[in-house]
Short mmCIF file of C-alpha atoms in Angstrom, two decimals:
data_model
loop_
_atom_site.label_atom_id
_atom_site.label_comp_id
_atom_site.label_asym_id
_atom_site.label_seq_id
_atom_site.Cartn_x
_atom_site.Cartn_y
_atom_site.Cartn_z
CA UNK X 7 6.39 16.15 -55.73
CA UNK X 8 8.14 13.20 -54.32
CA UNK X 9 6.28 11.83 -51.40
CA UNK X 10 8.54 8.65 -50.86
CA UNK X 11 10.78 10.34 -47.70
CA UNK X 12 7.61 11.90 -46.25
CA UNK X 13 6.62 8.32 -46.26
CA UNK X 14 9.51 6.87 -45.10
CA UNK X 15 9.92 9.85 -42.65
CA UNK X 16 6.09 8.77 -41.39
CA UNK X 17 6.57 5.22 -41.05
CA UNK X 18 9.97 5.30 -39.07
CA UNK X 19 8.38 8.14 -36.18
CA UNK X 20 5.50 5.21 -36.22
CA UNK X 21 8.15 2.46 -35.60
CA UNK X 22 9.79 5.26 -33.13
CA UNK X 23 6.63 5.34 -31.10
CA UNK X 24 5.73 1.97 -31.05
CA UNK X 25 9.11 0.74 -30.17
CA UNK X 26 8.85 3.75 -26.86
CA UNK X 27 5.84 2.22 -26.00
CA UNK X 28 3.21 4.82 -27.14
CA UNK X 29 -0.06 3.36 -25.92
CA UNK X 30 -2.76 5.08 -23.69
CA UNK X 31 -1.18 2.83 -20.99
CA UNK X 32 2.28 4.42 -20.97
CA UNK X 33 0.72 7.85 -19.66
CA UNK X 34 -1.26 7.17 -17.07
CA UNK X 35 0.24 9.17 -14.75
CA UNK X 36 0.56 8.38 -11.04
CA UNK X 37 -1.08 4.99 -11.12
CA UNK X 38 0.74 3.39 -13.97
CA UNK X 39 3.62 1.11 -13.16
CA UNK X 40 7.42 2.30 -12.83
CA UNK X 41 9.69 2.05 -15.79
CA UNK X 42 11.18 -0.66 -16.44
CA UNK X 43 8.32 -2.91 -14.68
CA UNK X 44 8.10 -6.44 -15.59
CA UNK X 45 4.44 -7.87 -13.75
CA UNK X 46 5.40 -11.91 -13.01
CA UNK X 47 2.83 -14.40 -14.75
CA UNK X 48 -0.57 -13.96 -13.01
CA UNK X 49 -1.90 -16.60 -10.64
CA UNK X 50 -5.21 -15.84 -12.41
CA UNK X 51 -6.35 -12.99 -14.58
CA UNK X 52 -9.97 -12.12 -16.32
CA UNK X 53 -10.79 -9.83 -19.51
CA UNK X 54 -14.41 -8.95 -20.39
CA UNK X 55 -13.85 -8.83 -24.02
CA UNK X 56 -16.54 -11.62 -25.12
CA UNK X 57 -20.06 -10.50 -25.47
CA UNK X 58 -22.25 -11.30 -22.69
CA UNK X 59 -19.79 -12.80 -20.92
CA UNK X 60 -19.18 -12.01 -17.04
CA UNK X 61 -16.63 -14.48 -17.19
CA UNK X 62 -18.01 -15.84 -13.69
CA UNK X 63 -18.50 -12.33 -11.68
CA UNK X 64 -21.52 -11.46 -10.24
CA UNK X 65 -22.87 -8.76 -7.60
CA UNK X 66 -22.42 -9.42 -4.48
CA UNK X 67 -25.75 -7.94 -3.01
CA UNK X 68 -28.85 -5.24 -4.21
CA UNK X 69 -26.76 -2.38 -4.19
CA UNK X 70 -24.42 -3.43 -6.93
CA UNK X 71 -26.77 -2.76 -10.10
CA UNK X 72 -27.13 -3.41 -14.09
CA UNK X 73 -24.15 -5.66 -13.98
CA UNK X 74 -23.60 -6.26 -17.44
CA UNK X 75 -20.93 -6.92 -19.93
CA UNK X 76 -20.49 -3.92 -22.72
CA UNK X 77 -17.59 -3.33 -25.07
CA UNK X 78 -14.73 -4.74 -23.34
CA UNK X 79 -15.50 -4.17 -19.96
CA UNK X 80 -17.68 -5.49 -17.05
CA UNK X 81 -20.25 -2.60 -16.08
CA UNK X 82 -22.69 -1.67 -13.16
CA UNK X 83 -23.66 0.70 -11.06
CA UNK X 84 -23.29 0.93 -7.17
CA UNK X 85 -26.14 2.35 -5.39
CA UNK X 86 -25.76 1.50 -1.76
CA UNK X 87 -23.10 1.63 1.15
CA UNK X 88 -22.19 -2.72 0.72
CA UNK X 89 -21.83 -2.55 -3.08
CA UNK X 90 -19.50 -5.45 -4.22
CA UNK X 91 -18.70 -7.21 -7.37
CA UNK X 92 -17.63 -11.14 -6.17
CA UNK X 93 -15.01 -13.41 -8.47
CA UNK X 94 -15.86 -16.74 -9.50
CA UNK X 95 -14.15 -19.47 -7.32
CA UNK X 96 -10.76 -19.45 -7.23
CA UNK X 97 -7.89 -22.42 -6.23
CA UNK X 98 -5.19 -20.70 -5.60
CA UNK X 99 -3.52 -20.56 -1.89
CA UNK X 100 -3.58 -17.39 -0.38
CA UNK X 101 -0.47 -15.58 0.73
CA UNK X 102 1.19 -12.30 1.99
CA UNK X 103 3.18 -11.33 -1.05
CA UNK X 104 -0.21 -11.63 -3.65
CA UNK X 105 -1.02 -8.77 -4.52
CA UNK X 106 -4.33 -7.60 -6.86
CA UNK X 107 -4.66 -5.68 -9.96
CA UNK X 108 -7.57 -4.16 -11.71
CA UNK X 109 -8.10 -1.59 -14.14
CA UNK X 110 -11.19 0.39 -14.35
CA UNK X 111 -12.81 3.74 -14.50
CA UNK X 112 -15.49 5.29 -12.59
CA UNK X 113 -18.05 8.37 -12.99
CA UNK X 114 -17.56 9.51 -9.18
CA UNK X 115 -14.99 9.61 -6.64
CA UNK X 116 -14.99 6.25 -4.62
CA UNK X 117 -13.02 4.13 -1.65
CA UNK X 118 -12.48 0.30 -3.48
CA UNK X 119 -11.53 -2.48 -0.97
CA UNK X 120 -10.47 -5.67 -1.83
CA UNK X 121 -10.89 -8.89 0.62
CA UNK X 122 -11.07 -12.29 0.26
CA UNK X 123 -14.25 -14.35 0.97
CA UNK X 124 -14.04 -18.19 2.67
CA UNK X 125 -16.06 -20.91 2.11
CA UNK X 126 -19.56 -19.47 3.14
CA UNK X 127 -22.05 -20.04 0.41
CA UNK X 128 -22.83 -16.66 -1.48
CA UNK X 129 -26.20 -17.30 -1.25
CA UNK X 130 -26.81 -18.66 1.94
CA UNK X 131 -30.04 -17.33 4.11
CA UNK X 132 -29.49 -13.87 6.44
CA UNK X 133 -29.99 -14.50 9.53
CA UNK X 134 -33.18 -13.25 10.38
CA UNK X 135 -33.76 -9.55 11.75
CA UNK X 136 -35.16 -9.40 15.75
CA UNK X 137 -38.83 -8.77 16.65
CA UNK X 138 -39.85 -5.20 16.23
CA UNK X 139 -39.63 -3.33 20.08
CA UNK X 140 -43.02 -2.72 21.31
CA UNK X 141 -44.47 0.93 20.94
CA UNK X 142 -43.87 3.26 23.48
CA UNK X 143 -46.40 4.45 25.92
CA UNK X 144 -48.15 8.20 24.44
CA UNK X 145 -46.82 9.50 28.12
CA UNK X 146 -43.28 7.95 28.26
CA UNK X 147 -40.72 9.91 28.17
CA UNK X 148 -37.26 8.91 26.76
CA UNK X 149 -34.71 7.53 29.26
CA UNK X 150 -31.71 9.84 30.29
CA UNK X 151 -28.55 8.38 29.29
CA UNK X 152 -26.26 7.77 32.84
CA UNK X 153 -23.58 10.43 32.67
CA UNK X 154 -20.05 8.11 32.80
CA UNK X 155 -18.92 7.03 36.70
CA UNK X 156 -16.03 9.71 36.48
CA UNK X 157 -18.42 12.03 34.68
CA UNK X 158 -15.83 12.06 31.40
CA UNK X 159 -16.30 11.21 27.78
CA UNK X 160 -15.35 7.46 26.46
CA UNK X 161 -11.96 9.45 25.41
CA UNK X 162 -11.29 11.20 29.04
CA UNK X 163 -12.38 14.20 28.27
CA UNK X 164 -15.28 16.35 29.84
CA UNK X 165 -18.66 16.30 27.95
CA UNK X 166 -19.49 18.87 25.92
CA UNK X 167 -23.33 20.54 26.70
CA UNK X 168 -25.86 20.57 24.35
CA UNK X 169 -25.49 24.38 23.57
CA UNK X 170 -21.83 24.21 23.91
CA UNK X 171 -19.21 23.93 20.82
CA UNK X 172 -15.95 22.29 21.64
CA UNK X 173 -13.43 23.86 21.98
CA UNK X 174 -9.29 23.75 20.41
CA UNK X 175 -6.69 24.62 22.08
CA UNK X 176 -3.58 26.70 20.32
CA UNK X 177 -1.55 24.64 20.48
CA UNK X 178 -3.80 21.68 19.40
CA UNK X 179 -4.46 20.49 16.09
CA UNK X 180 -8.43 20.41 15.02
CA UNK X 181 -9.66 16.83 14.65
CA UNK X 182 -9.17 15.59 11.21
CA UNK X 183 -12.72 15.14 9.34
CA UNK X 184 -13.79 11.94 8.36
CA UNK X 185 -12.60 11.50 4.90
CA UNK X 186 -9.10 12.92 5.90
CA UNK X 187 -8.97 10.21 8.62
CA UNK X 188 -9.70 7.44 6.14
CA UNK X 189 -7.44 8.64 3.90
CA UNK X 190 -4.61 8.57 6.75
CA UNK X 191 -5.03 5.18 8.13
CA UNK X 192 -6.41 3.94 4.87
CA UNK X 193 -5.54 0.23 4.88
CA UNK X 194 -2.82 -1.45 2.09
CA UNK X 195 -6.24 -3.16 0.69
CA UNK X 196 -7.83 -0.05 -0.25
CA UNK X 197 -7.17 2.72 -2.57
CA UNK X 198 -9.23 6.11 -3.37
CA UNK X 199 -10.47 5.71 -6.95
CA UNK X 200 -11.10 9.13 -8.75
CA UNK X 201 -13.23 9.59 -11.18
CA UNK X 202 -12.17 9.87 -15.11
CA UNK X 203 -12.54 8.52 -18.43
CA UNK X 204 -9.61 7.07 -18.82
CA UNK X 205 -8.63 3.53 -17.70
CA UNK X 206 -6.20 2.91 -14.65
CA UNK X 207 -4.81 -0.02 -13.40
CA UNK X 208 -4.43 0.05 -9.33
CA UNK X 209 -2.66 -2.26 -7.64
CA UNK X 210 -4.18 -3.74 -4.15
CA UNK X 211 -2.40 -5.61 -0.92
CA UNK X 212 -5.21 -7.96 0.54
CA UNK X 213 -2.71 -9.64 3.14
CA UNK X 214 -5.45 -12.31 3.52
CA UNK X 215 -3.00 -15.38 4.00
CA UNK X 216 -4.10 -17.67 6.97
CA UNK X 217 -7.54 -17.86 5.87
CA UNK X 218 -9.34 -19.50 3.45
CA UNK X 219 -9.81 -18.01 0.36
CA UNK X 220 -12.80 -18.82 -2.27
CA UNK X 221 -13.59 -15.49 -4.08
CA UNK X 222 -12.27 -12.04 -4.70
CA UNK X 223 -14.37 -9.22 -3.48
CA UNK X 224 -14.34 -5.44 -4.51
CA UNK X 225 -16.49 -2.91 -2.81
CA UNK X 226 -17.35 0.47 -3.47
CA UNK X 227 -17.81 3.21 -0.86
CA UNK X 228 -20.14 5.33 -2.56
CA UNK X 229 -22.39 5.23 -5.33
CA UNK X 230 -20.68 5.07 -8.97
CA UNK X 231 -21.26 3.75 -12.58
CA UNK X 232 -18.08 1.48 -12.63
CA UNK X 233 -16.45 -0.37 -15.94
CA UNK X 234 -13.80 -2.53 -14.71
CA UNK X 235 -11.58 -3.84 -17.78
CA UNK X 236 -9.40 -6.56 -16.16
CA UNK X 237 -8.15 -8.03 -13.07
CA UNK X 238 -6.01 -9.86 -12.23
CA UNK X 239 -3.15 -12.00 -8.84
CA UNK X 240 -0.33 -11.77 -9.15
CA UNK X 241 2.29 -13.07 -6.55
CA UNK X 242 4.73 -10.49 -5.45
CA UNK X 243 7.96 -12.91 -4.39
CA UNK X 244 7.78 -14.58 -8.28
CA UNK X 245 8.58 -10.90 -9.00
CA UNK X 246 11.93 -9.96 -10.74
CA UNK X 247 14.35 -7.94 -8.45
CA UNK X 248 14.80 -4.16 -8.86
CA UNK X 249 17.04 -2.86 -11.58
CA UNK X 250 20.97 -1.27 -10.99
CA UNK X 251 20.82 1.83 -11.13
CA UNK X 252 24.50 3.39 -10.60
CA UNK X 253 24.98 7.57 -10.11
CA UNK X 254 27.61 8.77 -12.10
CA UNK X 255 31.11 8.45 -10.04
CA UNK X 256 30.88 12.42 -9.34
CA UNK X 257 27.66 12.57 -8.11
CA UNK X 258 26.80 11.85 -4.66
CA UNK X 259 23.72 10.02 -3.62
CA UNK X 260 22.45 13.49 -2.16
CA UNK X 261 23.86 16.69 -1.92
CA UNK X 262 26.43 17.04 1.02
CA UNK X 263 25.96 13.27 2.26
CA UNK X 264 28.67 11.42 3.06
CA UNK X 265 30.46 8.61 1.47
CA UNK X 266 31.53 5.59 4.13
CA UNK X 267 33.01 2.20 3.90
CA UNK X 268 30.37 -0.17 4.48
CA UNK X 269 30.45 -1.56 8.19
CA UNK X 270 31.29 -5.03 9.13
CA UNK X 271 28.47 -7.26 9.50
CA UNK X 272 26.35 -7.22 12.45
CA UNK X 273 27.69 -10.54 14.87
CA UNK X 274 23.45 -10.57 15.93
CA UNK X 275 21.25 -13.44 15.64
CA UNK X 276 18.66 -12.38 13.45
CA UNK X 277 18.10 -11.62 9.34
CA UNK X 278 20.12 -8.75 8.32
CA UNK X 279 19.97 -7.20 4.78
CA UNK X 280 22.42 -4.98 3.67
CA UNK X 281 22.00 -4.48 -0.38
CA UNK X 282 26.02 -4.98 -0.60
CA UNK X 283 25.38 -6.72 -4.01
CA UNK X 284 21.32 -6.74 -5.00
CA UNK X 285 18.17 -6.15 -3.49
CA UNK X 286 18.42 -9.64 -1.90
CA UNK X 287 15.01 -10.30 -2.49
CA UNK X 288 13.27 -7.18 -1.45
CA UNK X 289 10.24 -5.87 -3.98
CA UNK X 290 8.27 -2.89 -4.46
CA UNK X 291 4.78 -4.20 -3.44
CA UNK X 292 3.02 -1.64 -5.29
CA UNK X 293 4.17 -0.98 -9.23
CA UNK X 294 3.65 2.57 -8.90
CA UNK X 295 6.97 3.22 -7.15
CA UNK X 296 10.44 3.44 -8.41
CA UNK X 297 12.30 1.14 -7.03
CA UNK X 298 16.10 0.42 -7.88
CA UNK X 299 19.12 -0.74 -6.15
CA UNK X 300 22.29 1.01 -6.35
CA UNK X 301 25.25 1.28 -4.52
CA UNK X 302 24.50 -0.89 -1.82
CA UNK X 303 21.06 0.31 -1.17
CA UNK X 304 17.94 0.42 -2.00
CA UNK X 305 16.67 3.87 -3.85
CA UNK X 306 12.93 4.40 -3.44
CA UNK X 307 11.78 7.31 -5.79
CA UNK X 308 7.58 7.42 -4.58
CA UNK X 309 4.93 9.14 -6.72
CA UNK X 310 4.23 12.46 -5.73
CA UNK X 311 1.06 11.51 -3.78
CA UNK X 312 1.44 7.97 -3.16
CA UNK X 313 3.19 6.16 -0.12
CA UNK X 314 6.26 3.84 -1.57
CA UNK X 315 5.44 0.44 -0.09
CA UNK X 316 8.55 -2.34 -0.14
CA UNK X 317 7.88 -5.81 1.05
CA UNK X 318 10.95 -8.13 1.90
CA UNK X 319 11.25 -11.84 1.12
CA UNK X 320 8.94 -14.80 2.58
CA UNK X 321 10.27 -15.20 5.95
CA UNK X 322 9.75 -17.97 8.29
CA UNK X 323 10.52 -16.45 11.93
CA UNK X 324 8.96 -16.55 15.20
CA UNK X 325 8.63 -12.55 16.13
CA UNK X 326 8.90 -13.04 19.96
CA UNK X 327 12.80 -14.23 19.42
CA UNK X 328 13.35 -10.94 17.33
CA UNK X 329 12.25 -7.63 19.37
CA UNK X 330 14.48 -5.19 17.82
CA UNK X 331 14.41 -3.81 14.16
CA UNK X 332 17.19 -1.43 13.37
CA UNK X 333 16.65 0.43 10.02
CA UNK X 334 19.23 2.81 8.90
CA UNK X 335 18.42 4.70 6.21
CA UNK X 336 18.61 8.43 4.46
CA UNK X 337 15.84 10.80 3.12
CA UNK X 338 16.50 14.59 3.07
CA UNK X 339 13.83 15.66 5.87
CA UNK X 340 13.06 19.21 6.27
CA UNK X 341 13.61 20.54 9.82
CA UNK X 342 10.07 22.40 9.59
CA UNK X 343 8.60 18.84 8.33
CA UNK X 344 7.06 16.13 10.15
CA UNK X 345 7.86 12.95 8.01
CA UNK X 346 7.19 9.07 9.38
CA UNK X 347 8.36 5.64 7.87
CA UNK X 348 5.52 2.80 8.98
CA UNK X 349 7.05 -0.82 9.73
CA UNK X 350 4.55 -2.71 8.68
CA UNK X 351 4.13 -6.84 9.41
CA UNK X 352 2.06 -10.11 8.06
CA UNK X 353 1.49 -13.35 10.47
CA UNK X 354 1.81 -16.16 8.44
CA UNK X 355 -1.37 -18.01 10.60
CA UNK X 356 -4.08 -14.74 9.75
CA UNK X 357 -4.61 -12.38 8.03
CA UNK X 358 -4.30 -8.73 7.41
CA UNK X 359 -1.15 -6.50 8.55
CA UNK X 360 0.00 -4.58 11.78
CA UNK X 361 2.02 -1.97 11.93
CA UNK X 362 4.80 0.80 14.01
CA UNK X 363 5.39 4.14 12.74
CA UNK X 364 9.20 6.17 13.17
CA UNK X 365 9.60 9.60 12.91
CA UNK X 366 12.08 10.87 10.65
CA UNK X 367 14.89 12.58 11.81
CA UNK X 368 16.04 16.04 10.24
CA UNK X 369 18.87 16.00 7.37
CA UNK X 370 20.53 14.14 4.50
CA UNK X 371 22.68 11.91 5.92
CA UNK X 372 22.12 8.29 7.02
CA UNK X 373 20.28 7.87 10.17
CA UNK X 374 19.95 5.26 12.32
CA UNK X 375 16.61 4.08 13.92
CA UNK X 376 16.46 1.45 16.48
CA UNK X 377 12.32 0.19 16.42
CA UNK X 378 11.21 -1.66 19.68
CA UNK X 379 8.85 -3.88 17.61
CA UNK X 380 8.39 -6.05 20.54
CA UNK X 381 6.73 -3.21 22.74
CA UNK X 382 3.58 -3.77 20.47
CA UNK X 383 1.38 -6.64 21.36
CA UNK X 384 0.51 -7.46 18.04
CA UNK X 385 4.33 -8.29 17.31
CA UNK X 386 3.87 -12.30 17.94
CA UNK X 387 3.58 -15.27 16.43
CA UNK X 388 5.25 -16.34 12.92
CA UNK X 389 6.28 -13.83 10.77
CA UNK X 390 5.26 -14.06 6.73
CA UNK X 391 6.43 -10.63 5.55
CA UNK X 392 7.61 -7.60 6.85
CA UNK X 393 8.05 -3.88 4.64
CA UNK X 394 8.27 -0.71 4.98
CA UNK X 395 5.95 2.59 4.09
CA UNK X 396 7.72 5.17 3.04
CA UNK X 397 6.61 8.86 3.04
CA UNK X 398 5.58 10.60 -0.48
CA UNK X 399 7.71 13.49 -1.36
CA UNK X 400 10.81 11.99 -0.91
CA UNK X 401 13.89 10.02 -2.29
CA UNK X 402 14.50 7.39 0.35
CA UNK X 403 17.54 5.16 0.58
CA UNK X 404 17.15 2.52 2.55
CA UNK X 405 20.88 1.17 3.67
CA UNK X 406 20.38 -1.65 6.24
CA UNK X 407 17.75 -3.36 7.93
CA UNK X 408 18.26 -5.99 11.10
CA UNK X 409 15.90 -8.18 12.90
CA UNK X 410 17.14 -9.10 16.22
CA UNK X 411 17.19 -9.43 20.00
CA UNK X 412 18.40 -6.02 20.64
CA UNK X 413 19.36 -3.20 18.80
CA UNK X 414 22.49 -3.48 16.47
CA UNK X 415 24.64 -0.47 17.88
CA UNK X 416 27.19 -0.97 15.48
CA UNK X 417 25.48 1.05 12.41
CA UNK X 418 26.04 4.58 13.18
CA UNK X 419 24.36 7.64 11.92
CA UNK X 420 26.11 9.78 9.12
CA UNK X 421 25.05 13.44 9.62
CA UNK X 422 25.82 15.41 6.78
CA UNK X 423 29.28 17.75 6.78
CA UNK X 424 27.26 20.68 7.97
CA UNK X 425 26.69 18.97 11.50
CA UNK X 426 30.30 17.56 11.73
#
């Protein structure tokens, strides 16, 4: 038998696979980057491939344990509610568009953080605890807490008796437990880390410009045997723009939306983008979204369970001058659904992010939303970044954005034909 074209047959689906890309990394899943993803150089990056080499880290703390270097990964264990693994010192200077990746595995489900730490020696002395209170009396009996001056809870509400349950309304939602309210308002530096044995690579937003910045920290929520493979900064505004990506000419952008000459632009003081020609320097600040430009917009395709997060170029703007964001945009909304896009915002002079949430208005055509930005207090000072959070679930196209004094009445909605 003649075993030559099996051979040949074999080595060309090998060059096939290699050429598509077929490593463990390419199926990931939901925390893999898009395709098409190019990451910029890193600012700085560390493997754990050398043996017995921690390549600087160390554990930040007792209740990171057995740090140790195994294979080609850094291992430990957490064990306590402030485990942390801490960088060695780095030089870079810290900004709002860096953003941090690591790849890792754990053994249970955990909540990973990452912050920077100043210029506080890691192993400086704890300030010492207070004197222990002195025994009570055998007689005493425990003070009464005072009942509130307008004899109402902290929130306004009535107290609730000892041998009383409280009560929900029908018409009221039951409060959200504790882990569900961490996941909602969990911050852009944190990410829920399930447990596998596969590697992932997550990608983290610290925001900690306007400090100084001397290590990298990563804590753990709960306890976990963690591996962590690399990690790496990378800076988000050294990344390359979105790709085109053009519909064919018979297909509209959604179903029933209409088509429109673009509108003059806006006579407003203020930064206005309106994706005419590219993304104009607008990035998808985590690499797990789909982010392309086409047609004059920008097309945000979100994993299934994952917020899209897009970040716009450095800016250099004083927010008190520019109240007013208007954001026109289209996502097909159910009428039944409840769906919000967060404006989110980085101060150049500290750090960390604020942020303004819209609801979404029913339909698939574009919509226009005019965001007082300058009711919030924590609009002020100079701007470094501003992006947008976009809801999972849905196909966003994001058509014009303005920063301004007022809002820019000349960008109309475009309901779909069904409401004309």
């Amino acid at each position: 038998m003649n075993r030559a074209p099996l051979l040949c047959l074999s080595l060309s689906a090998l060059a096939l696979f290699i050429l598509a890309g077929g490593t463990v990394r390419a199926a990931e899943g939901a925390t893999s980057p898009a395709a098409g993803y190019v990451a910029p150089p890193p600012l700085v990056a560390w493997t754990f491939g050398a043996p017995n080499d921690l390549a600087g880290w160390s554990a930040d703390g007792a209740d990171f344990t057995e740090l140790a270097q195994s294979g080609k990964a850094l291992t430990g264990r957490a064990v306590g509610p402030n485990a942390a693994l801490l960088s060695p010192p780095v030089t870079f200077a810290p900004t709002a568009h860096q953003a941090v990746e690591i790849r890792l595995r754990v053994d249970r489900d955990t909540l990973l953080t990452v912050s920077g730490v100043g210029d506080a020696a890691p192993d400086a002395k704890p300030a010492e605890a207070p004197p222990p209170a002195a025994p009570a009396k055998a007689d005493a009996k425990p003070p009464k807490a005072p009942p509130p001056a307008d004899a109402k809870s902290a929130e306004g509400k009535p107290p609730v008796k000892a041998d009383e349950k409280p009560t929900v309304k029908a018409d009221e939602k039951p409060p959200a437990k504790a882990d569900e309210k961490a996941a909602e308002e969990a911050p852009l530096n944190s990410v829920s880390v399930g447990r596998g044995r596969r590697m992932r690579t997550f990608r983290l937003l610290p925001f900690w410009q306007g400090a100084p910045l001397r290590r990298i920290r990563f804590a753990f929520s709960k306890p976990a045997r963690v591996e962590v493979e690399s990690v790496q900064v990378i800076d988000l505004a050294r990344q390359p723009e979105p790709g085109t990506e053009r519909p064919l000419s018979d297909e509209p952008r959604f179903p029933g939306a209409k088509e429109e000459t673009p509108e003059p632009p806006s006579p407003l003081p203020g930064p206005t983008w309106r994706f005419e020609r590219s993304a104009e320097g607008w990035i998808a600040a985590s690499a797990l979204d789909d982010l392309r430009w086409s047609l004059g917009t920008l097309r945000v395709k979100p994993a299934s369970r994952l917020d899209a997060l897009i970040l716009s170029p450095p800016l250099a703007l004083r927010a008190d001058a520019l109240p007013w964001l208007t954001l026109r945009l289209m996502a097909n909304v159910d009428p039944d659904e409840e769906k919000r896009v967060t404006v989110f915002w980085a101060r150049a002079d500290r750090p960390g992010v604020q942020s303004q949430s819209v609801t979404l208005k029913a339909g698939n055509g574009f919509r226009v939303y005019p965001v007082p930005l300058g009711d919030n207090k924590a609009w002020s000072g100079p701007l470094a970044a501003v992006g947008l959070r976009l809801p999972s679930g849905l196909t966003v196209e994001v058509d014009y954005l303005h920063l301004g004094p007022q809002p820019d009445e000349a960008e109309p909605d475009t309901p779909p034909p069904s409401a004309l």
